[in-house]
XYZ file of C-alpha atoms in Angstrom:
557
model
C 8.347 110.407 -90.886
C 8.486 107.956 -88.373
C 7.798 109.011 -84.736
C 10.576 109.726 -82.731
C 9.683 110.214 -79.235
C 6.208 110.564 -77.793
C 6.158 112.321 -74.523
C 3.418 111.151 -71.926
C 1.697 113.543 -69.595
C -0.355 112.538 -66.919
C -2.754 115.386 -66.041
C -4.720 115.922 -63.089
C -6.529 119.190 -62.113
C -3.067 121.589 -62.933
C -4.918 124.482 -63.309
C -2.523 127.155 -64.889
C 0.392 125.490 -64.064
C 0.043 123.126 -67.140
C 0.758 126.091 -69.597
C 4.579 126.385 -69.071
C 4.386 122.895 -69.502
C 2.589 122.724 -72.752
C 4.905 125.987 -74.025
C 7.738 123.804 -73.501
C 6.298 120.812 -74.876
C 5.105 122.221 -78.525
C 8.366 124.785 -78.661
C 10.759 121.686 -78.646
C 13.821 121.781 -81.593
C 12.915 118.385 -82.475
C 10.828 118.905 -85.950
C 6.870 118.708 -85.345
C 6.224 115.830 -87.144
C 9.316 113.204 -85.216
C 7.204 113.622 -81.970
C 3.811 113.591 -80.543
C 2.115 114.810 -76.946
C 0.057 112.187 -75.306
C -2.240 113.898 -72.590
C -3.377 111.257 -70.450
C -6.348 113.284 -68.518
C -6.817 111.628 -64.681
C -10.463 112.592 -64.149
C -9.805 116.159 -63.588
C -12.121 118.136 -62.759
C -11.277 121.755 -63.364
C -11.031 123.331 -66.981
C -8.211 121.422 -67.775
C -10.117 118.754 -70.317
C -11.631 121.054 -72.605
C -8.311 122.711 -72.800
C -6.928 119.415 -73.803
C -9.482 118.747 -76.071
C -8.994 121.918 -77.875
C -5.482 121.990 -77.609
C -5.695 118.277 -79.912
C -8.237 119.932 -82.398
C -5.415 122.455 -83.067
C -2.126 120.580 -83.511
C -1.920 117.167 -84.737
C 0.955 116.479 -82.714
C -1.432 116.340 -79.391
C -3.347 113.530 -78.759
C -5.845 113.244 -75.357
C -7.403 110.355 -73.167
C -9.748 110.570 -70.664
C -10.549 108.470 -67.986
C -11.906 108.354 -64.345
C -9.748 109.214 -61.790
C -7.274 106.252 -60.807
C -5.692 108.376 -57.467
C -2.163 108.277 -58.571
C -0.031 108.764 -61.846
C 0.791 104.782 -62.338
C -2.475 104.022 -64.473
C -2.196 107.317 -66.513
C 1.479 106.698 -67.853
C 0.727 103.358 -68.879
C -2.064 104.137 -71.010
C 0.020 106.841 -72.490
C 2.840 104.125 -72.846
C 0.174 101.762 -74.631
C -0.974 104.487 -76.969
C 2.731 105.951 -77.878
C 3.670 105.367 -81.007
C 7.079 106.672 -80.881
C 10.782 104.747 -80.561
C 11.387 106.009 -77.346
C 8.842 107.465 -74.458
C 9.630 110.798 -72.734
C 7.613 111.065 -68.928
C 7.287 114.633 -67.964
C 4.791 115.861 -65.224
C 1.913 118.603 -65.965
C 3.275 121.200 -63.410
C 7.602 120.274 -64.989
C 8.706 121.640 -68.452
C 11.380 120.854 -70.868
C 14.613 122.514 -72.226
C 13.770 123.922 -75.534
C 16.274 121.009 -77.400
C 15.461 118.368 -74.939
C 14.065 115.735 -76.865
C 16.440 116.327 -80.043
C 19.573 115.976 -77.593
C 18.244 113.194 -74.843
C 16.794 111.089 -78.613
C 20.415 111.635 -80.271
C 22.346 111.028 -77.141
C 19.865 107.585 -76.706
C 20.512 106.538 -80.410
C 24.045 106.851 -80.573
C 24.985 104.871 -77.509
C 22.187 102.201 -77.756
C 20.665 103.141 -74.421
C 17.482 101.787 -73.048
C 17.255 104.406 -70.505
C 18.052 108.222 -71.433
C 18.770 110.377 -68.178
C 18.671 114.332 -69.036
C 20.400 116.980 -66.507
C 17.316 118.574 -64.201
C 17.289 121.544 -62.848
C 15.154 122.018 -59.599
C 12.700 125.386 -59.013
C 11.756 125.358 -55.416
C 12.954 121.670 -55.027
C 15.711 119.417 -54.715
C 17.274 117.459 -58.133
C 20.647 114.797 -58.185
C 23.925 116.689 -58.378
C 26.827 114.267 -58.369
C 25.273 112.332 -61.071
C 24.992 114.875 -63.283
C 28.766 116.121 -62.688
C 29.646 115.142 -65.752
C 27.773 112.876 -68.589
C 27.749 109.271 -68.594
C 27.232 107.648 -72.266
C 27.280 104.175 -70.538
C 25.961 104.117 -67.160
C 25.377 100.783 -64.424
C 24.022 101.027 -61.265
C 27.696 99.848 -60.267
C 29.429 102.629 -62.006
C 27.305 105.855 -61.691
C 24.839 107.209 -59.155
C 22.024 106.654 -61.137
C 20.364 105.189 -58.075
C 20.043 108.746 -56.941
C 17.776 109.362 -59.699
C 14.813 107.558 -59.309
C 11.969 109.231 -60.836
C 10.267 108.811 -63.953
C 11.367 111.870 -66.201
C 13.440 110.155 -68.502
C 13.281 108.644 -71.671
C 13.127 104.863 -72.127
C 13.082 102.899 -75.598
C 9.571 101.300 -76.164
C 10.555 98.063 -77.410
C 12.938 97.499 -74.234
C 9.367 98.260 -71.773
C 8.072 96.002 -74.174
C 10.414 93.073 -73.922
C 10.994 93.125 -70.388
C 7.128 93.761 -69.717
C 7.799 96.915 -67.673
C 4.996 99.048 -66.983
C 4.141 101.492 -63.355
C 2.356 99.825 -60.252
C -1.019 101.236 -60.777
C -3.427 102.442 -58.171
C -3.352 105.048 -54.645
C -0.198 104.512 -53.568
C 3.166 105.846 -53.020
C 6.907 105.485 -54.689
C 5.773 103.593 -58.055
C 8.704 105.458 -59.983
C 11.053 103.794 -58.038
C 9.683 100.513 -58.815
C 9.530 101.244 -62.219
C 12.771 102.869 -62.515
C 14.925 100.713 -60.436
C 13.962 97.482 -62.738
C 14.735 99.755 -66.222
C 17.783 100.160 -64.628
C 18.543 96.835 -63.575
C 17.698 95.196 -66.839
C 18.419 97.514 -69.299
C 20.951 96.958 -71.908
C 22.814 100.723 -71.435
C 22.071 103.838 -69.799
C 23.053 107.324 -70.842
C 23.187 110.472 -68.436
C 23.332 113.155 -70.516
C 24.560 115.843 -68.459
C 26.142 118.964 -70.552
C 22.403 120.754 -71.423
C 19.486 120.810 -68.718
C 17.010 118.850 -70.320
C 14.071 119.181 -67.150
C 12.764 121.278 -64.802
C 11.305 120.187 -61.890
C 9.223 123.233 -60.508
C 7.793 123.372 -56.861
C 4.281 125.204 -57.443
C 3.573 128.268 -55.390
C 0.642 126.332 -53.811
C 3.088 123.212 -53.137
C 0.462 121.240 -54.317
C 2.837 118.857 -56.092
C 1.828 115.093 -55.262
C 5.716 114.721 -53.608
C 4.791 117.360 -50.975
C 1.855 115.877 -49.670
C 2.335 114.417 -46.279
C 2.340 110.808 -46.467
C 0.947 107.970 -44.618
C 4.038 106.023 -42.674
C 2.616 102.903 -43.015
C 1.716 102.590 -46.500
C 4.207 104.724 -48.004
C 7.312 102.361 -46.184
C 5.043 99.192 -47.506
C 5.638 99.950 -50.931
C 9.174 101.332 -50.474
C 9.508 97.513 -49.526
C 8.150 96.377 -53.324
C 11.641 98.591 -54.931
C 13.648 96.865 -52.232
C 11.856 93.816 -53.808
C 13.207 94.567 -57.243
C 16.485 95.204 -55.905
C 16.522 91.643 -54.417
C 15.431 90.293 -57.633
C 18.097 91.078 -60.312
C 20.726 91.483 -57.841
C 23.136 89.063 -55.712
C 23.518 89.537 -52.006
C 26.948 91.281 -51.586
C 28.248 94.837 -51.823
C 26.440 96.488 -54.763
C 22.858 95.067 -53.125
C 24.209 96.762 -49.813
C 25.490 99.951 -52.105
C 21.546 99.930 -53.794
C 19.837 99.613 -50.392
C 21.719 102.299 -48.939
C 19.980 104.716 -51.167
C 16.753 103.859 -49.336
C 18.146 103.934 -46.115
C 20.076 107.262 -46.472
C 17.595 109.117 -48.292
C 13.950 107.708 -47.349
C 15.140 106.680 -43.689
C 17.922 108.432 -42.276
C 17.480 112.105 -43.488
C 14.135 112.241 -42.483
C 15.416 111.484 -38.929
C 17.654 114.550 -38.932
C 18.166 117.857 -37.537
C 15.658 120.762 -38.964
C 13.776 118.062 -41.002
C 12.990 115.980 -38.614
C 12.212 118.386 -35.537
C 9.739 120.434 -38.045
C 7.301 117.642 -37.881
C 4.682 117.257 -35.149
C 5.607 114.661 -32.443
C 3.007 111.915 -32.746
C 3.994 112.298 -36.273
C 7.613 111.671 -36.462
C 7.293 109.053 -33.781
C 5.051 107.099 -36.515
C 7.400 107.885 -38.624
C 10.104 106.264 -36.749
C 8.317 103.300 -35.874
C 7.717 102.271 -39.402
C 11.810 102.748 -40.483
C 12.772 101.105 -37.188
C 10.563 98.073 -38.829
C 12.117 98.250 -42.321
C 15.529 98.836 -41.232
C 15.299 95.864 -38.822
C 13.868 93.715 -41.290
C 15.804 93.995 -44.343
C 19.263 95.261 -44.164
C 22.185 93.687 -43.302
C 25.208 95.543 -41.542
C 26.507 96.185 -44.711
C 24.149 98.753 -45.890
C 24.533 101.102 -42.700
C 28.264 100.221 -42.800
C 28.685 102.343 -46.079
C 26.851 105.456 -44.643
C 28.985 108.825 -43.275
C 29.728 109.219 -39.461
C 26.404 110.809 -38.882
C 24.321 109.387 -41.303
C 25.965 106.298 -39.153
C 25.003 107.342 -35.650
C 21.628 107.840 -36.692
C 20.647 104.547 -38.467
C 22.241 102.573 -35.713
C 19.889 104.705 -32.959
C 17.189 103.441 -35.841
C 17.887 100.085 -35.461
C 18.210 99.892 -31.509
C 14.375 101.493 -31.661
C 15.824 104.773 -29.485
C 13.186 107.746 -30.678
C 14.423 109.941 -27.956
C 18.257 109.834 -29.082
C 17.909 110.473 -32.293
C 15.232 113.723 -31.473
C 18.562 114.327 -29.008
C 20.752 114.197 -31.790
C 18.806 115.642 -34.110
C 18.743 118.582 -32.001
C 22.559 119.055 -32.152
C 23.058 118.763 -35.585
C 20.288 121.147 -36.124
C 22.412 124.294 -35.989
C 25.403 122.900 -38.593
C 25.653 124.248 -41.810
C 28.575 125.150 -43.972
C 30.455 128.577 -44.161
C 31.894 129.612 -47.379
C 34.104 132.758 -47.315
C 35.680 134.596 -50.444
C 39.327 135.426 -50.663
C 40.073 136.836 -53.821
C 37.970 137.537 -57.040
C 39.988 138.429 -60.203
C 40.158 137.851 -64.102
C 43.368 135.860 -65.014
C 43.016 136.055 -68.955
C 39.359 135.193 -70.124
C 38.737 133.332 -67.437
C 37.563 134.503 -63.576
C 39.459 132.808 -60.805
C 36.877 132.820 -57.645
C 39.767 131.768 -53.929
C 37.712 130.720 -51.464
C 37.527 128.858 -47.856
C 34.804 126.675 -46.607
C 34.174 124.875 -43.362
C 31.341 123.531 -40.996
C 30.071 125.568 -38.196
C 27.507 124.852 -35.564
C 25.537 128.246 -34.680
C 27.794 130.648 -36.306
C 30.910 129.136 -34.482
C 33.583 127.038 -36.435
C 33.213 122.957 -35.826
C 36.339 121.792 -33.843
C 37.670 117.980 -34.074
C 40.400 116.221 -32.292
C 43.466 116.028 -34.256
C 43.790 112.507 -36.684
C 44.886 109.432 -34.869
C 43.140 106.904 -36.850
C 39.468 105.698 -37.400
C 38.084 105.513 -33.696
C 36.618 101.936 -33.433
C 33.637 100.459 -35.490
C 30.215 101.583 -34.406
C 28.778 98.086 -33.712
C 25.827 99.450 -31.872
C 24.377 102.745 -30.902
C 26.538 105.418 -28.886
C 25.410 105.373 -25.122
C 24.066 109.320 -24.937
C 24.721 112.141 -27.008
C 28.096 113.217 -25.755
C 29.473 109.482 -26.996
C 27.937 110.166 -30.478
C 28.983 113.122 -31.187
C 32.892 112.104 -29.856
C 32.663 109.624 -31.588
C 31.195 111.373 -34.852
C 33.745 113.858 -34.459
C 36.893 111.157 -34.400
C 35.230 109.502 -37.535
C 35.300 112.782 -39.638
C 38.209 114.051 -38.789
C 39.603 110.333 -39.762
C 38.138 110.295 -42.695
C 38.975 114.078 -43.587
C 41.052 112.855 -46.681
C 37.880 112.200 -48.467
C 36.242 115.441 -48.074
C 35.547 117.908 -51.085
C 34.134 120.991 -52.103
C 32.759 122.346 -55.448
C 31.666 125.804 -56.691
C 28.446 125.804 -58.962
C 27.166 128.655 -60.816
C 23.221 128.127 -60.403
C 21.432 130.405 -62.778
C 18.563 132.426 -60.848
C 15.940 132.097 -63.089
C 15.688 128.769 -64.445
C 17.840 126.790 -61.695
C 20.524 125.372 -64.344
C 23.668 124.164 -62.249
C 26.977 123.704 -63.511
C 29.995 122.612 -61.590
C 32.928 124.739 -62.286
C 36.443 123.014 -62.369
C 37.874 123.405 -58.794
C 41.852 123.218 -57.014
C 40.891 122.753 -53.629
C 43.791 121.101 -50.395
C 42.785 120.393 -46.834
C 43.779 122.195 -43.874
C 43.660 121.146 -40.320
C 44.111 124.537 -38.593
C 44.893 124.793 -34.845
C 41.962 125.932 -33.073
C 43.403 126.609 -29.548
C 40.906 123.851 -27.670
C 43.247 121.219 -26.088
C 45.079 119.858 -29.411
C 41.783 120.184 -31.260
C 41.896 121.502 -34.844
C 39.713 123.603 -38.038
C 38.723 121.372 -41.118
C 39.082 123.897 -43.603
C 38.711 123.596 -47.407
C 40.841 125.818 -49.076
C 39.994 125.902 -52.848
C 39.981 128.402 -56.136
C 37.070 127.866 -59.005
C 38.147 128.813 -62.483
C 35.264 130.153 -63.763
C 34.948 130.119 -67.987
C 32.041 132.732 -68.416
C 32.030 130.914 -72.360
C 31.215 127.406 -71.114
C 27.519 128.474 -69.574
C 24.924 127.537 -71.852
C 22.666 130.959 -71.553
C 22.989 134.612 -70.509
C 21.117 135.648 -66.994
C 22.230 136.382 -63.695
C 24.395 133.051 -61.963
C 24.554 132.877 -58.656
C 28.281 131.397 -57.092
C 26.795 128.843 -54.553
C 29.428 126.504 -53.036
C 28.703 122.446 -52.046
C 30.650 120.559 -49.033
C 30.916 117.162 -48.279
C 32.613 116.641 -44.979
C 32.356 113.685 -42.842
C 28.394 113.300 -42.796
C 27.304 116.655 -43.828
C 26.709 117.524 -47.691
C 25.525 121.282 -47.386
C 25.196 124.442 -49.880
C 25.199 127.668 -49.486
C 26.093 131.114 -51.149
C 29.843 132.115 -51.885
C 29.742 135.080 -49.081
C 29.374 137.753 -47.963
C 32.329 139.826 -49.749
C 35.894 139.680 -48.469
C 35.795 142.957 -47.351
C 32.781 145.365 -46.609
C 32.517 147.788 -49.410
C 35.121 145.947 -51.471
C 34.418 146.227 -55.111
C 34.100 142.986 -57.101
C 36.271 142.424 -60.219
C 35.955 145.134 -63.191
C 33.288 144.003 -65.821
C 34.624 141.916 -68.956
C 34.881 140.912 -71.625
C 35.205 136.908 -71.735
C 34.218 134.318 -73.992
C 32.743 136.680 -76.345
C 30.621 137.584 -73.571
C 29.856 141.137 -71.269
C 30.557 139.395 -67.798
C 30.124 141.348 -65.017
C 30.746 140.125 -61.089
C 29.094 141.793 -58.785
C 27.565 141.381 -54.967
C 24.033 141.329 -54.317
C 22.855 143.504 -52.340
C 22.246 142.872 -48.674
C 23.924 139.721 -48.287
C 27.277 140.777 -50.104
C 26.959 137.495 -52.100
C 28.879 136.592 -55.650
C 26.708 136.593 -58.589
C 27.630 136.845 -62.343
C 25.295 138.965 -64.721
C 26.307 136.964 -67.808
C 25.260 139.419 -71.434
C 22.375 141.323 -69.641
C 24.110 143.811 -67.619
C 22.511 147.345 -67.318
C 23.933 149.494 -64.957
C 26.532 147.617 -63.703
C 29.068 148.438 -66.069
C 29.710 151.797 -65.112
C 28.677 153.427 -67.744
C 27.056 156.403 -65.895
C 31.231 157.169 -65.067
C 31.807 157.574 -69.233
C 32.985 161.231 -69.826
C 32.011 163.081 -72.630
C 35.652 163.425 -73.638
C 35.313 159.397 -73.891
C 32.723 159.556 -77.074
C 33.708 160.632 -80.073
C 31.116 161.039 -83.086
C 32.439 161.409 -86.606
C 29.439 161.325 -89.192
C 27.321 157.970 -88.491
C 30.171 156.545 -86.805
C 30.460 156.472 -82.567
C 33.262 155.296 -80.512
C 33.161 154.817 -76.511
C 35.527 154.349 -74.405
C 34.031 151.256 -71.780
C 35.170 150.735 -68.516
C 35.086 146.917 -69.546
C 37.830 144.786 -69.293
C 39.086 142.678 -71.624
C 41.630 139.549 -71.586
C 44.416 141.111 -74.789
C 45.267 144.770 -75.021
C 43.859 146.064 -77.859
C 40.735 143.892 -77.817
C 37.441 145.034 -80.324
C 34.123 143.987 -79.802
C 30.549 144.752 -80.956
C 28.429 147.342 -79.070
C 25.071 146.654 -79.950
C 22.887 150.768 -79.718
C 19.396 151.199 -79.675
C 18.476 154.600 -81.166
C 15.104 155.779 -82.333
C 13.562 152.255 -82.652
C 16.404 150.598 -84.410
C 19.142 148.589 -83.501
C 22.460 149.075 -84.515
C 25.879 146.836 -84.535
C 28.855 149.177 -84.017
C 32.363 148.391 -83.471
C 33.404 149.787 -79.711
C 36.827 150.175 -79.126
C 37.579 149.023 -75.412
């Protein structure tokens, strides 16, 4: 049987946190002999090598290379690129881990859409992973008609004879942001690319010791000189005009301008971030046009154009305001309509516990064509641009499962509300919105957290759908839905929503049963549950446990 994928690992000094990894790795659906494991070893120099080694003497889908110590993970993928043998190559780190179907659904989706480049969902543990683009799958993706620019590292799968033909291989050597290079150009020149977005195909895990290579503080000057090379490759296959701009302003938002705000920025020693600032100042100054900025949200705005007038102390100033924003998300009503759960809820920004106030809409204020004078002009004049541009704001309720991070947006009514706020004319943004929640359409049982995501003017911001409505409220009855035991309940202190999805214990109530509920006639028992379920009249199984053995029974509900 021909090889299917191979899947390259570049290993360096993991320690124990390359065994989830491996689990994942040799557990795949795919059948054992349509892919292979190439363990490119980096020089470690713990006990990871002969646990390679052995690992290879055992399965004949595992195959190891050693070499000295390069300093980065450019040099290891490629040799595991030269060495694969499969039709497409699958990049996963030694401290990530796969879905258990992974490669079977990211080689599938890949084959029948003719991609290049195969984009599974990720789920992040401890760190952060794209959202919009995986809102819903893409089965042919551009740079000009998805957000795959938002997804620029290397834990995808690309087809071995398109590396091949276009001679694409990782910068090699100690150095910073080579997955961008590399995955910029595969985007840029590949034929198609598929986001597969409907199973989470890999997990990108923050290790307890947070010694993951992205969390190691970097030098400014080197890392922003080879940011420069995937602005290079941007310049390259691309045409000045908007989608350049649209491409660049990944960089700028993400690499430039959110490191330059509130918490982030003021958590990082002074000398540090004023390094810091010096070398964006330089890149922003040197290669992007007023269109790239012009795309950005009012405060993402304020903040590049302090960048490019080389003002360190406004942007600390500003900085400092924005510090205390966040969004409030407040639950109105929690009830099963049929099978399905219908979660009412409100959301807004607040600044230090105390709603955000704007001036009412009368139209754009005018174009930022240089920095606001001092902090009271920028944030009048962010405040005029977001309430101007309130039309375009949204909000979304995801269920995030607690144990393996899995995120699915849940389909969403939501309308816009200014609401007076008795300040001199000035009003509420409020986001008024109710999540239909289909306890059938999440892929696994656990515990799901509600969390809910708004973008509003230049804030995108999460939090947890809470506290409850009213203190010592109940949540909704536990159901049955979707052929599953759903029950809604809030955590305990915080009063949060969470969903324990076909693992409930004591939260169905059933230390309330009555012994007139059970009835016992020979081998057969019948309980009356305190479940709920969508049609009177409703049977489902009740799966006992009695002396060791498990039994299917039919419960009446």
């Amino acid at each position: 049987m021909a090889v299917k994928v191979s899947v390259v690992v570049p290993v360096y000094n993991p320690g124990a946190y390359i065994e989830e990894c491996l689990a994942s790795l040799l557990g795949q659906s795919l059948p054992p002999d349509e892919y292979e494991i190439v363990l490119v070893d980096d020089g470690s120099t713990d006990a990871t090598p002969a646990r390679l080694d052995a690992l290879a003497a055992a399965d004949p889908r595992v195959r190891v290379f050693h070499q000295e110590n390069s300093g980065w993970s450019g040099r290891p993928r490629n040799v595991g690129i030269a060495a694969a043998r499969g039709e497409y190559v699958m990049f996963v780190d030694d401290d990530d881990h796969l879905g258990a179907e992974a490669l079977e659904r990211m080689y599938d989706y890949g084959v029948a859409h003719g991609a290049d480049v195969v984009v599974g969902k990720m789920a992040g543990r401890g760190r952060g992973v794209p959202v919009e683009l995986f809102r819903r799958s893409h089965p042919r993706a551009t740079v000009a008609s998805a957000p795959l620019i938002d997804s620029l590292t290397p834990h995808k799968m690309f087809r071995r004879a398109f590396l091949d033909a276009v001679g694409l291989r990782f910068p090699e050597g100690r150095r910073r942001l080579e997955d961008h290079v590399f995955v910029t150009e595969a985007y840029l020149r590949a034929a198609n690319v598929s986001v597969l977005s409907d199973y989470v195909c890999y997990y990108h895990v923050r290790r307890d010791d947070a010694a993951n290579a992205g969390f190691r503080r970097f030098d400014p000057g080197g890392y922003f000189e080879n940011l420069r090379e995937a602005l290079d490759v941007v310049e390259r296959y691309t045409e000045p005009g908007p989608l350049r701009d649209r491409l660049f302003r990944r960089w700028l938002r993400v690499e430039m301008v959110e490191r330059m705000r509130g918490r982030r920025l003021l958590a990082l020693p002074a000398g540090y971030r004023r390094e810091l600032f010096r070398e964006i100042h330089q890149v922003v100054v040197e290669r992007f046009g007023p269109g790239v900025a012009a795309g950005l949200q009012p405060t993402q705005r304020v903040v590049a154009a302090l960048i490019a007038a080389d003002r360190p102390e406004a942007v600390e100033a500003f900085a400092a305001w924005e510090a205390g924003i966040a969004p409030t998300a407040v639950p109105e009503r929690v009830a099963w309509e049929g099978g399905v759960l219908e979660v009412a809820f409100s959301a807004e920004l607040a600044r230090e516990g105390e709603p955000l106030t704007f001036p009412p809409a009368a139209g754009a204020p005018p174009p930022l064509d240089g920095p606001p004078g001092d902090l009271a002009a920028a944030v009048a004049w962010v405040g005029a641009d977001t309430a101007a541009r309130f039309g375009g704001a949204r909000v979304d309720l995801l269920l995030r499962e607690r144990a393996g991070a899995a995120q699915y947006f849940q389909p969403v009514r939501f309308t816009r509300e200014r609401v007076p706020a008795g300040d001199g004319g000035r009003v509420r943004l409020v986001l008024r919105a109710t999540a239909a929640v289909d306890p059938a359409a999440l892929p696994v049982a656990g515990v799901w957290d509600a969390f809910v995501r708004v973008r509003l003017g230049g804030w995108t911001g999460e939090r947890r759908l809470g506290p409850a409505p009213v203190a010592g409220r109940p949540a909704p009855r536990a159901a049955l839905a979707g052929g599953r035991v759903v029950v809604p309940y809030w955590t305990a202190p915080r009063a949060d929503l969470a969903l324990d999805v076909d693992r409930a214990t004591g939260r169905v109530g059933l230390g309330g049963i009555r012994r007139a509920d059970i009835a016992v006639a020979g081998v057969s028992l019948r309980v009356r549950l305190p479940l709920r379920v969508p049609a009177e009249g409703a049977v489902a199984a009740l799966r006992l446990t009695a002396s060791g053995a498990v039994h299917d029974v039919p419960a009446v509900l």
